[in-house]
mmCIF file with all atom_site columns, C-alpha atoms in Angstrom:
data_model
loop_
_atom_site.group_PDB
_atom_site.id
_atom_site.type_symbol
_atom_site.label_atom_id
_atom_site.label_alt_id
_atom_site.label_comp_id
_atom_site.label_asym_id
_atom_site.label_entity_id
_atom_site.label_seq_id
_atom_site.pdbx_PDB_ins_code
_atom_site.Cartn_x
_atom_site.Cartn_y
_atom_site.Cartn_z
_atom_site.occupancy
_atom_site.B_iso_or_equiv
_atom_site.pdbx_formal_charge
_atom_site.auth_seq_id
_atom_site.auth_comp_id
_atom_site.auth_asym_id
_atom_site.auth_atom_id
_atom_site.pdbx_PDB_model_num
ATOM 1   C CA . UNK J 1 1   ? -0.016  -0.084 -0.101  1.00 50.00 ? 1   UNK J CA 1
ATOM 2   C CA . UNK J 1 2   ? 1.364   3.468  -1.075  1.00 50.00 ? 2   UNK J CA 1
ATOM 3   C CA . UNK J 1 3   ? 2.196   5.688  1.984   1.00 51.00 ? 3   UNK J CA 1
ATOM 4   C CA . UNK J 1 4   ? -0.263  8.631  2.324   1.00 50.00 ? 4   UNK J CA 1
ATOM 5   C CA . UNK J 1 5   ? 1.564   11.911 1.365   1.00 47.00 ? 5   UNK J CA 1
ATOM 6   C CA . UNK J 1 6   ? 1.389   14.504 4.288   1.00 49.00 ? 6   UNK J CA 1
ATOM 7   C CA . UNK J 1 7   ? 3.969   16.844 3.178   1.00 53.00 ? 7   UNK J CA 1
ATOM 8   C CA . UNK J 1 8   ? 5.082   18.686 0.087   1.00 54.00 ? 8   UNK J CA 1
ATOM 9   C CA . UNK J 1 9   ? 4.863   22.198 -1.415  1.00 54.00 ? 9   UNK J CA 1
ATOM 10  C CA . UNK J 1 10  ? 1.030   22.301 -1.939  1.00 62.00 ? 10  UNK J CA 1
ATOM 11  C CA . UNK J 1 11  ? 0.146   20.828 1.456   1.00 72.00 ? 11  UNK J CA 1
ATOM 12  C CA . UNK J 1 12  ? 2.618   23.078 3.176   1.00 83.00 ? 12  UNK J CA 1
ATOM 13  C CA . UNK J 1 13  ? 1.083   26.023 1.465   1.00 88.00 ? 13  UNK J CA 1
ATOM 14  C CA . UNK J 1 14  ? -2.462  25.192 2.477   1.00 89.00 ? 14  UNK J CA 1
ATOM 15  C CA . UNK J 1 15  ? -1.390  24.464 6.154   1.00 90.00 ? 15  UNK J CA 1
ATOM 16  C CA . UNK J 1 16  ? 0.360   27.846 6.139   1.00 92.00 ? 16  UNK J CA 1
ATOM 17  C CA . UNK J 1 17  ? -2.771  29.746 4.648   1.00 92.00 ? 17  UNK J CA 1
ATOM 18  C CA . UNK J 1 18  ? -4.936  28.017 7.303   1.00 91.00 ? 18  UNK J CA 1
ATOM 19  C CA . UNK J 1 19  ? -2.528  29.169 10.141  1.00 94.00 ? 19  UNK J CA 1
ATOM 20  C CA . UNK J 1 20  ? -2.616  32.689 8.763   1.00 94.00 ? 20  UNK J CA 1
ATOM 21  C CA . UNK J 1 21  ? -6.307  32.853 8.407   1.00 92.00 ? 21  UNK J CA 1
ATOM 22  C CA . UNK J 1 22  ? -6.869  31.380 11.940  1.00 92.00 ? 22  UNK J CA 1
ATOM 23  C CA . UNK J 1 23  ? -4.232  33.823 13.324  1.00 93.00 ? 23  UNK J CA 1
ATOM 24  C CA . UNK J 1 24  ? -6.208  36.760 11.692  1.00 92.00 ? 24  UNK J CA 1
ATOM 25  C CA . UNK J 1 25  ? -9.494  35.444 13.014  1.00 88.00 ? 25  UNK J CA 1
ATOM 26  C CA . UNK J 1 26  ? -8.120  35.213 16.570  1.00 90.00 ? 26  UNK J CA 1
ATOM 27  C CA . UNK J 1 27  ? -6.873  38.842 16.421  1.00 89.00 ? 27  UNK J CA 1
ATOM 28  C CA . UNK J 1 28  ? -10.117 40.168 14.963  1.00 87.00 ? 28  UNK J CA 1
ATOM 29  C CA . UNK J 1 29  ? -12.273 38.235 17.655  1.00 83.00 ? 29  UNK J CA 1
ATOM 30  C CA . UNK J 1 30  ? -10.114 39.650 20.377  1.00 85.00 ? 30  UNK J CA 1
ATOM 31  C CA . UNK J 1 31  ? -9.261  43.198 19.278  1.00 84.00 ? 31  UNK J CA 1
ATOM 32  C CA . UNK J 1 32  ? -11.320 43.893 16.078  1.00 83.00 ? 32  UNK J CA 1
ATOM 33  C CA . UNK J 1 33  ? -9.820  45.584 13.120  1.00 83.00 ? 33  UNK J CA 1
ATOM 34  C CA . UNK J 1 34  ? -8.034  48.333 15.184  1.00 80.00 ? 34  UNK J CA 1
ATOM 35  C CA . UNK J 1 35  ? -4.374  48.071 14.944  1.00 73.00 ? 35  UNK J CA 1
ATOM 36  C CA . UNK J 1 36  ? -4.538  45.014 12.676  1.00 86.00 ? 36  UNK J CA 1
ATOM 37  C CA . UNK J 1 37  ? -1.405  44.658 10.558  1.00 90.00 ? 37  UNK J CA 1
ATOM 38  C CA . UNK J 1 38  ? 0.663   41.924 8.677   1.00 92.00 ? 38  UNK J CA 1
ATOM 39  C CA . UNK J 1 39  ? 3.413   41.909 11.505  1.00 93.00 ? 39  UNK J CA 1
ATOM 40  C CA . UNK J 1 40  ? 0.683   40.993 14.115  1.00 93.00 ? 40  UNK J CA 1
ATOM 41  C CA . UNK J 1 41  ? -0.938  38.350 11.891  1.00 93.00 ? 41  UNK J CA 1
ATOM 42  C CA . UNK J 1 42  ? 2.532   36.850 10.966  1.00 95.00 ? 42  UNK J CA 1
ATOM 43  C CA . UNK J 1 43  ? 3.720   36.735 14.592  1.00 94.00 ? 43  UNK J CA 1
ATOM 44  C CA . UNK J 1 44  ? 0.329   35.201 15.629  1.00 93.00 ? 44  UNK J CA 1
ATOM 45  C CA . UNK J 1 45  ? 0.558   32.522 12.911  1.00 93.00 ? 45  UNK J CA 1
ATOM 46  C CA . UNK J 1 46  ? 4.311   31.820 13.468  1.00 94.00 ? 46  UNK J CA 1
ATOM 47  C CA . UNK J 1 47  ? 5.186   32.471 9.841   1.00 93.00 ? 47  UNK J CA 1
ATOM 48  C CA . UNK J 1 48  ? 7.380   34.824 7.843   1.00 92.00 ? 48  UNK J CA 1
ATOM 49  C CA . UNK J 1 49  ? 5.341   37.886 6.801   1.00 92.00 ? 49  UNK J CA 1
ATOM 50  C CA . UNK J 1 50  ? 6.727   37.457 3.258   1.00 93.00 ? 50  UNK J CA 1
ATOM 51  C CA . UNK J 1 51  ? 4.559   34.392 2.922   1.00 93.00 ? 51  UNK J CA 1
ATOM 52  C CA . UNK J 1 52  ? 1.446   36.436 3.593   1.00 94.00 ? 52  UNK J CA 1
ATOM 53  C CA . UNK J 1 53  ? 2.385   38.580 0.564   1.00 94.00 ? 53  UNK J CA 1
ATOM 54  C CA . UNK J 1 54  ? 3.171   35.575 -1.605  1.00 94.00 ? 54  UNK J CA 1
ATOM 55  C CA . UNK J 1 55  ? -0.072  33.591 -0.601  1.00 93.00 ? 55  UNK J CA 1
ATOM 56  C CA . UNK J 1 56  ? -2.499  36.329 -0.180  1.00 94.00 ? 56  UNK J CA 1
ATOM 57  C CA . UNK J 1 57  ? -1.176  39.413 -1.810  1.00 93.00 ? 57  UNK J CA 1
ATOM 58  C CA . UNK J 1 58  ? -1.192  41.146 1.487   1.00 92.00 ? 58  UNK J CA 1
ATOM 59  C CA . UNK J 1 59  ? -3.341  41.732 4.462   1.00 90.00 ? 59  UNK J CA 1
ATOM 60  C CA . UNK J 1 60  ? -6.596  42.654 2.516   1.00 90.00 ? 60  UNK J CA 1
ATOM 61  C CA . UNK J 1 61  ? -6.355  39.271 0.864   1.00 91.00 ? 61  UNK J CA 1
ATOM 62  C CA . UNK J 1 62  ? -6.144  37.462 4.263   1.00 91.00 ? 62  UNK J CA 1
ATOM 63  C CA . UNK J 1 63  ? -9.180  39.567 5.431   1.00 90.00 ? 63  UNK J CA 1
ATOM 64  C CA . UNK J 1 64  ? -11.130 38.746 2.240   1.00 89.00 ? 64  UNK J CA 1
ATOM 65  C CA . UNK J 1 65  ? -10.475 34.974 2.530   1.00 89.00 ? 65  UNK J CA 1
ATOM 66  C CA . UNK J 1 66  ? -11.471 34.943 6.275   1.00 88.00 ? 66  UNK J CA 1
ATOM 67  C CA . UNK J 1 67  ? -14.694 36.735 5.563   1.00 86.00 ? 67  UNK J CA 1
ATOM 68  C CA . UNK J 1 68  ? -15.482 34.421 2.780   1.00 83.00 ? 68  UNK J CA 1
ATOM 69  C CA . UNK J 1 69  ? -14.915 31.438 4.791   1.00 82.00 ? 69  UNK J CA 1
ATOM 70  C CA . UNK J 1 70  ? -16.999 32.657 7.735   1.00 78.00 ? 70  UNK J CA 1
ATOM 71  C CA . UNK J 1 71  ? -19.909 34.223 5.795   1.00 75.00 ? 71  UNK J CA 1
ATOM 72  C CA . UNK J 1 72  ? -23.402 32.939 6.929   1.00 65.00 ? 72  UNK J CA 1
ATOM 73  C CA . UNK J 1 73  ? -24.995 33.237 3.575   1.00 69.00 ? 73  UNK J CA 1
ATOM 74  C CA . UNK J 1 74  ? -22.662 31.360 1.348   1.00 69.00 ? 74  UNK J CA 1
ATOM 75  C CA . UNK J 1 75  ? -23.988 29.719 -1.737  1.00 73.00 ? 75  UNK J CA 1
ATOM 76  C CA . UNK J 1 76  ? -21.731 28.508 -4.436  1.00 73.00 ? 76  UNK J CA 1
ATOM 77  C CA . UNK J 1 77  ? -22.238 29.915 -7.950  1.00 74.00 ? 77  UNK J CA 1
ATOM 78  C CA . UNK J 1 78  ? -22.483 26.585 -9.456  1.00 80.00 ? 78  UNK J CA 1
ATOM 79  C CA . UNK J 1 79  ? -25.543 25.961 -7.190  1.00 86.00 ? 79  UNK J CA 1
ATOM 80  C CA . UNK J 1 80  ? -27.597 28.892 -8.229  1.00 90.00 ? 80  UNK J CA 1
ATOM 81  C CA . UNK J 1 81  ? -28.964 27.496 -11.338 1.00 92.00 ? 81  UNK J CA 1
ATOM 82  C CA . UNK J 1 82  ? -30.419 24.541 -9.327  1.00 94.00 ? 82  UNK J CA 1
ATOM 83  C CA . UNK J 1 83  ? -31.688 26.655 -6.608  1.00 93.00 ? 83  UNK J CA 1
ATOM 84  C CA . UNK J 1 84  ? -33.617 28.655 -9.069  1.00 94.00 ? 84  UNK J CA 1
ATOM 85  C CA . UNK J 1 85  ? -35.074 25.574 -11.011 1.00 95.00 ? 85  UNK J CA 1
ATOM 86  C CA . UNK J 1 86  ? -36.119 23.982 -7.708  1.00 95.00 ? 86  UNK J CA 1
ATOM 87  C CA . UNK J 1 87  ? -37.968 26.982 -6.280  1.00 95.00 ? 87  UNK J CA 1
ATOM 88  C CA . UNK J 1 88  ? -39.905 28.374 -9.227  1.00 95.00 ? 88  UNK J CA 1
ATOM 89  C CA . UNK J 1 89  ? -42.999 26.194 -8.368  1.00 95.00 ? 89  UNK J CA 1
ATOM 90  C CA . UNK J 1 90  ? -43.850 28.502 -5.411  1.00 96.00 ? 90  UNK J CA 1
ATOM 91  C CA . UNK J 1 91  ? -42.258 31.775 -6.592  1.00 96.00 ? 91  UNK J CA 1
ATOM 92  C CA . UNK J 1 92  ? -39.569 31.345 -4.015  1.00 96.00 ? 92  UNK J CA 1
ATOM 93  C CA . UNK J 1 93  ? -41.998 31.548 -0.972  1.00 97.00 ? 93  UNK J CA 1
ATOM 94  C CA . UNK J 1 94  ? -40.408 28.535 0.676   1.00 96.00 ? 94  UNK J CA 1
ATOM 95  C CA . UNK J 1 95  ? -36.805 29.657 -0.286  1.00 95.00 ? 95  UNK J CA 1
ATOM 96  C CA . UNK J 1 96  ? -37.426 33.316 1.211   1.00 95.00 ? 96  UNK J CA 1
ATOM 97  C CA . UNK J 1 97  ? -38.592 31.766 4.441   1.00 96.00 ? 97  UNK J CA 1
ATOM 98  C CA . UNK J 1 98  ? -35.740 29.233 4.647   1.00 94.00 ? 98  UNK J CA 1
ATOM 99  C CA . UNK J 1 99  ? -33.080 31.908 4.119   1.00 93.00 ? 99  UNK J CA 1
ATOM 100 C CA . UNK J 1 100 ? -34.409 34.052 6.945   1.00 95.00 ? 100 UNK J CA 1
ATOM 101 C CA . UNK J 1 101 ? -34.787 31.106 9.353   1.00 95.00 ? 101 UNK J CA 1
ATOM 102 C CA . UNK J 1 102 ? -31.277 29.822 8.437   1.00 92.00 ? 102 UNK J CA 1
ATOM 103 C CA . UNK J 1 103 ? -29.708 33.167 8.756   1.00 92.00 ? 103 UNK J CA 1
ATOM 104 C CA . UNK J 1 104 ? -31.321 33.693 12.250  1.00 95.00 ? 104 UNK J CA 1
ATOM 105 C CA . UNK J 1 105 ? -30.098 30.268 13.323  1.00 94.00 ? 105 UNK J CA 1
ATOM 106 C CA . UNK J 1 106 ? -26.601 30.995 12.046  1.00 91.00 ? 106 UNK J CA 1
ATOM 107 C CA . UNK J 1 107 ? -26.370 34.308 13.780  1.00 92.00 ? 107 UNK J CA 1
ATOM 108 C CA . UNK J 1 108 ? -27.560 33.051 17.154  1.00 93.00 ? 108 UNK J CA 1
ATOM 109 C CA . UNK J 1 109 ? -25.083 30.116 17.103  1.00 90.00 ? 109 UNK J CA 1
ATOM 110 C CA . UNK J 1 110 ? -22.018 31.651 15.619  1.00 86.00 ? 110 UNK J CA 1
ATOM 111 C CA . UNK J 1 111 ? -20.267 34.623 17.311  1.00 86.00 ? 111 UNK J CA 1
ATOM 112 C CA . UNK J 1 112 ? -17.998 35.139 14.416  1.00 84.00 ? 112 UNK J CA 1
ATOM 113 C CA . UNK J 1 113 ? -21.007 35.677 12.090  1.00 86.00 ? 113 UNK J CA 1
ATOM 114 C CA . UNK J 1 114 ? -22.305 38.349 14.433  1.00 89.00 ? 114 UNK J CA 1
ATOM 115 C CA . UNK J 1 115 ? -19.045 40.121 14.574  1.00 86.00 ? 115 UNK J CA 1
ATOM 116 C CA . UNK J 1 116 ? -19.088 40.222 10.752  1.00 86.00 ? 116 UNK J CA 1
ATOM 117 C CA . UNK J 1 117 ? -22.457 41.984 10.895  1.00 88.00 ? 117 UNK J CA 1
ATOM 118 C CA . UNK J 1 118 ? -21.145 44.429 13.485  1.00 89.00 ? 118 UNK J CA 1
ATOM 119 C CA . UNK J 1 119 ? -17.906 45.098 11.434  1.00 88.00 ? 119 UNK J CA 1
ATOM 120 C CA . UNK J 1 120 ? -20.027 45.681 8.233   1.00 87.00 ? 120 UNK J CA 1
ATOM 121 C CA . UNK J 1 121 ? -21.862 48.453 10.160  1.00 88.00 ? 121 UNK J CA 1
ATOM 122 C CA . UNK J 1 122 ? -19.014 49.983 11.843  1.00 88.00 ? 122 UNK J CA 1
ATOM 123 C CA . UNK J 1 123 ? -15.789 49.518 9.708   1.00 86.00 ? 123 UNK J CA 1
ATOM 124 C CA . UNK J 1 124 ? -15.142 51.180 6.333   1.00 87.00 ? 124 UNK J CA 1
ATOM 125 C CA . UNK J 1 125 ? -13.068 48.316 4.628   1.00 86.00 ? 125 UNK J CA 1
ATOM 126 C CA . UNK J 1 126 ? -13.124 47.146 1.136   1.00 89.00 ? 126 UNK J CA 1
ATOM 127 C CA . UNK J 1 127 ? -13.208 43.520 1.822   1.00 88.00 ? 127 UNK J CA 1
ATOM 128 C CA . UNK J 1 128 ? -16.416 44.141 3.942   1.00 89.00 ? 128 UNK J CA 1
ATOM 129 C CA . UNK J 1 129 ? -17.956 46.171 1.155   1.00 91.00 ? 129 UNK J CA 1
ATOM 130 C CA . UNK J 1 130 ? -17.074 43.285 -1.339  1.00 89.00 ? 130 UNK J CA 1
ATOM 131 C CA . UNK J 1 131 ? -18.646 40.683 0.861   1.00 87.00 ? 131 UNK J CA 1
ATOM 132 C CA . UNK J 1 132 ? -21.847 42.700 1.059   1.00 89.00 ? 132 UNK J CA 1
ATOM 133 C CA . UNK J 1 133 ? -21.917 43.368 -2.673  1.00 90.00 ? 133 UNK J CA 1
ATOM 134 C CA . UNK J 1 134 ? -21.442 39.552 -3.202  1.00 87.00 ? 134 UNK J CA 1
ATOM 135 C CA . UNK J 1 135 ? -24.532 38.877 -1.171  1.00 88.00 ? 135 UNK J CA 1
ATOM 136 C CA . UNK J 1 136 ? -26.504 41.683 -2.796  1.00 91.00 ? 136 UNK J CA 1
ATOM 137 C CA . UNK J 1 137 ? -25.529 40.279 -6.289  1.00 91.00 ? 137 UNK J CA 1
ATOM 138 C CA . UNK J 1 138 ? -26.760 36.723 -5.340  1.00 90.00 ? 138 UNK J CA 1
ATOM 139 C CA . UNK J 1 139 ? -29.793 38.150 -3.846  1.00 91.00 ? 139 UNK J CA 1
ATOM 140 C CA . UNK J 1 140 ? -30.616 40.074 -6.897  1.00 94.00 ? 140 UNK J CA 1
ATOM 141 C CA . UNK J 1 141 ? -30.332 36.951 -8.995  1.00 94.00 ? 141 UNK J CA 1
ATOM 142 C CA . UNK J 1 142 ? -32.729 34.968 -6.766  1.00 93.00 ? 142 UNK J CA 1
ATOM 143 C CA . UNK J 1 143 ? -35.194 37.840 -6.597  1.00 95.00 ? 143 UNK J CA 1
ATOM 144 C CA . UNK J 1 144 ? -35.140 38.614 -10.298 1.00 96.00 ? 144 UNK J CA 1
ATOM 145 C CA . UNK J 1 145 ? -35.341 34.984 -11.599 1.00 96.00 ? 145 UNK J CA 1
ATOM 146 C CA . UNK J 1 146 ? -37.604 33.482 -8.881  1.00 96.00 ? 146 UNK J CA 1
ATOM 147 C CA . UNK J 1 147 ? -39.744 36.009 -6.955  1.00 96.00 ? 147 UNK J CA 1
ATOM 148 C CA . UNK J 1 148 ? -40.381 39.259 -8.823  1.00 96.00 ? 148 UNK J CA 1
ATOM 149 C CA . UNK J 1 149 ? -42.851 37.892 -11.313 1.00 95.00 ? 149 UNK J CA 1
ATOM 150 C CA . UNK J 1 150 ? -45.231 36.920 -8.601  1.00 96.00 ? 150 UNK J CA 1
ATOM 151 C CA . UNK J 1 151 ? -45.401 40.421 -7.250  1.00 96.00 ? 151 UNK J CA 1
ATOM 152 C CA . UNK J 1 152 ? -45.659 42.362 -10.604 1.00 95.00 ? 152 UNK J CA 1
ATOM 153 C CA . UNK J 1 153 ? -48.718 44.741 -10.567 1.00 93.00 ? 153 UNK J CA 1
ATOM 154 C CA . UNK J 1 154 ? -49.276 44.150 -6.856  1.00 94.00 ? 154 UNK J CA 1
ATOM 155 C CA . UNK J 1 155 ? -49.295 46.567 -4.195  1.00 94.00 ? 155 UNK J CA 1
ATOM 156 C CA . UNK J 1 156 ? -46.950 44.503 -1.815  1.00 96.00 ? 156 UNK J CA 1
ATOM 157 C CA . UNK J 1 157 ? -43.353 45.284 -2.488  1.00 97.00 ? 157 UNK J CA 1
ATOM 158 C CA . UNK J 1 158 ? -41.567 41.949 -1.437  1.00 97.00 ? 158 UNK J CA 1
ATOM 159 C CA . UNK J 1 159 ? -38.033 43.348 -1.711  1.00 97.00 ? 159 UNK J CA 1
ATOM 160 C CA . UNK J 1 160 ? -39.068 45.975 0.924   1.00 97.00 ? 160 UNK J CA 1
ATOM 161 C CA . UNK J 1 161 ? -40.628 43.116 3.114   1.00 97.00 ? 161 UNK J CA 1
ATOM 162 C CA . UNK J 1 162 ? -37.515 41.095 2.863   1.00 96.00 ? 162 UNK J CA 1
ATOM 163 C CA . UNK J 1 163 ? -35.321 44.120 3.746   1.00 96.00 ? 163 UNK J CA 1
ATOM 164 C CA . UNK J 1 164 ? -37.298 44.716 6.791   1.00 97.00 ? 164 UNK J CA 1
ATOM 165 C CA . UNK J 1 165 ? -37.160 41.073 7.913   1.00 97.00 ? 165 UNK J CA 1
ATOM 166 C CA . UNK J 1 166 ? -33.570 40.702 7.320   1.00 95.00 ? 166 UNK J CA 1
ATOM 167 C CA . UNK J 1 167 ? -32.619 43.900 9.239   1.00 96.00 ? 167 UNK J CA 1
ATOM 168 C CA . UNK J 1 168 ? -34.989 42.704 12.051  1.00 96.00 ? 168 UNK J CA 1
ATOM 169 C CA . UNK J 1 169 ? -33.065 39.286 12.236  1.00 96.00 ? 169 UNK J CA 1
ATOM 170 C CA . UNK J 1 170 ? -29.635 41.110 12.275  1.00 94.00 ? 170 UNK J CA 1
ATOM 171 C CA . UNK J 1 171 ? -30.582 43.346 15.027  1.00 95.00 ? 171 UNK J CA 1
ATOM 172 C CA . UNK J 1 172 ? -32.556 40.988 17.196  1.00 96.00 ? 172 UNK J CA 1
ATOM 173 C CA . UNK J 1 173 ? -29.776 38.282 17.082  1.00 95.00 ? 173 UNK J CA 1
ATOM 174 C CA . UNK J 1 174 ? -27.173 40.945 17.991  1.00 94.00 ? 174 UNK J CA 1
ATOM 175 C CA . UNK J 1 175 ? -29.415 42.449 20.625  1.00 94.00 ? 175 UNK J CA 1
ATOM 176 C CA . UNK J 1 176 ? -30.142 38.840 22.083  1.00 94.00 ? 176 UNK J CA 1
ATOM 177 C CA . UNK J 1 177 ? -26.520 37.863 22.363  1.00 89.00 ? 177 UNK J CA 1
ATOM 178 C CA . UNK J 1 178 ? -25.139 40.968 23.829  1.00 85.00 ? 178 UNK J CA 1
ATOM 179 C CA . UNK J 1 179 ? -26.867 40.097 27.096  1.00 76.00 ? 179 UNK J CA 1
ATOM 180 C CA . UNK J 1 180 ? -29.450 42.778 26.556  1.00 80.00 ? 180 UNK J CA 1
ATOM 181 C CA . UNK J 1 181 ? -32.367 40.542 27.710  1.00 87.00 ? 181 UNK J CA 1
ATOM 182 C CA . UNK J 1 182 ? -35.736 40.188 25.978  1.00 93.00 ? 182 UNK J CA 1
ATOM 183 C CA . UNK J 1 183 ? -37.110 42.383 23.278  1.00 95.00 ? 183 UNK J CA 1
ATOM 184 C CA . UNK J 1 184 ? -40.764 43.290 23.403  1.00 95.00 ? 184 UNK J CA 1
ATOM 185 C CA . UNK J 1 185 ? -41.027 40.611 25.947  1.00 95.00 ? 185 UNK J CA 1
ATOM 186 C CA . UNK J 1 186 ? -39.560 37.926 23.708  1.00 95.00 ? 186 UNK J CA 1
ATOM 187 C CA . UNK J 1 187 ? -36.453 36.155 24.948  1.00 96.00 ? 187 UNK J CA 1
ATOM 188 C CA . UNK J 1 188 ? -34.505 34.830 21.890  1.00 95.00 ? 188 UNK J CA 1
ATOM 189 C CA . UNK J 1 189 ? -32.183 33.042 24.057  1.00 94.00 ? 189 UNK J CA 1
ATOM 190 C CA . UNK J 1 190 ? -35.144 30.721 24.952  1.00 95.00 ? 190 UNK J CA 1
ATOM 191 C CA . UNK J 1 191 ? -36.378 27.997 22.522  1.00 96.00 ? 191 UNK J CA 1
ATOM 192 C CA . UNK J 1 192 ? -39.809 29.382 22.901  1.00 97.00 ? 192 UNK J CA 1
ATOM 193 C CA . UNK J 1 193 ? -38.816 32.846 21.880  1.00 97.00 ? 193 UNK J CA 1
ATOM 194 C CA . UNK J 1 194 ? -37.018 31.569 18.865  1.00 96.00 ? 194 UNK J CA 1
ATOM 195 C CA . UNK J 1 195 ? -39.927 29.414 17.848  1.00 97.00 ? 195 UNK J CA 1
ATOM 196 C CA . UNK J 1 196 ? -42.285 32.521 18.190  1.00 97.00 ? 196 UNK J CA 1
ATOM 197 C CA . UNK J 1 197 ? -39.942 34.584 15.960  1.00 97.00 ? 197 UNK J CA 1
ATOM 198 C CA . UNK J 1 198 ? -39.692 32.012 13.178  1.00 97.00 ? 198 UNK J CA 1
ATOM 199 C CA . UNK J 1 199 ? -43.547 31.394 13.250  1.00 98.00 ? 199 UNK J CA 1
ATOM 200 C CA . UNK J 1 200 ? -44.071 35.066 12.807  1.00 98.00 ? 200 UNK J CA 1
ATOM 201 C CA . UNK J 1 201 ? -41.578 35.251 9.992   1.00 97.00 ? 201 UNK J CA 1
ATOM 202 C CA . UNK J 1 202 ? -43.541 32.521 8.295   1.00 97.00 ? 202 UNK J CA 1
ATOM 203 C CA . UNK J 1 203 ? -46.830 34.273 8.857   1.00 98.00 ? 203 UNK J CA 1
ATOM 204 C CA . UNK J 1 204 ? -45.470 37.597 7.388   1.00 98.00 ? 204 UNK J CA 1
ATOM 205 C CA . UNK J 1 205 ? -44.210 35.651 4.278   1.00 97.00 ? 205 UNK J CA 1
ATOM 206 C CA . UNK J 1 206 ? -47.768 33.984 3.923   1.00 97.00 ? 206 UNK J CA 1
ATOM 207 C CA . UNK J 1 207 ? -49.335 37.272 4.128   1.00 97.00 ? 207 UNK J CA 1
ATOM 208 C CA . UNK J 1 208 ? -46.861 38.574 1.515   1.00 97.00 ? 208 UNK J CA 1
ATOM 209 C CA . UNK J 1 209 ? -47.623 35.885 -0.996  1.00 96.00 ? 209 UNK J CA 1
ATOM 210 C CA . UNK J 1 210 ? -51.391 35.817 -0.213  1.00 92.00 ? 210 UNK J CA 1
#
């Protein structure tokens, strides 16, 4: 039996890249973007700073790869066609509900994802803008190809409804996990509160499509 290869230029490069991305994540989670620089990342990762330029093109490239790896709404481009085809039957009603519920679950469960939302609101950085633009581009495709036709000529603006629901999910998850207690008497740290929120999201989507 051939011995499994565990070393070599490609494997070493991937291990080094992971160490760098993990190091950047540790720094961001502890200190935010303030004072972030290549020297800190290289020291934390235990690598030569020149490798960061070689593998990522610089600090911005590391930030971009970190954000893309941690993004809560990641859909591969090759999957988009299948998503469109499988959701045309109900004009995206199920898809719209599922995305909101999964976004809520992801943000409640993952502190790094919540930090990304916070950074997007507070930091003027190109990788953060690009991440948001990537999400917007994907959302535009799904809305245009699946949902918009159902609402043509109707008084309900589904894009505005989704915008309100998404922004509510963002704020409520951040509020709940910052130890700020219940919101309007609903405690989203409890299963009952989470169930009520999801039920209401479904009711609003039902009303929109009615």
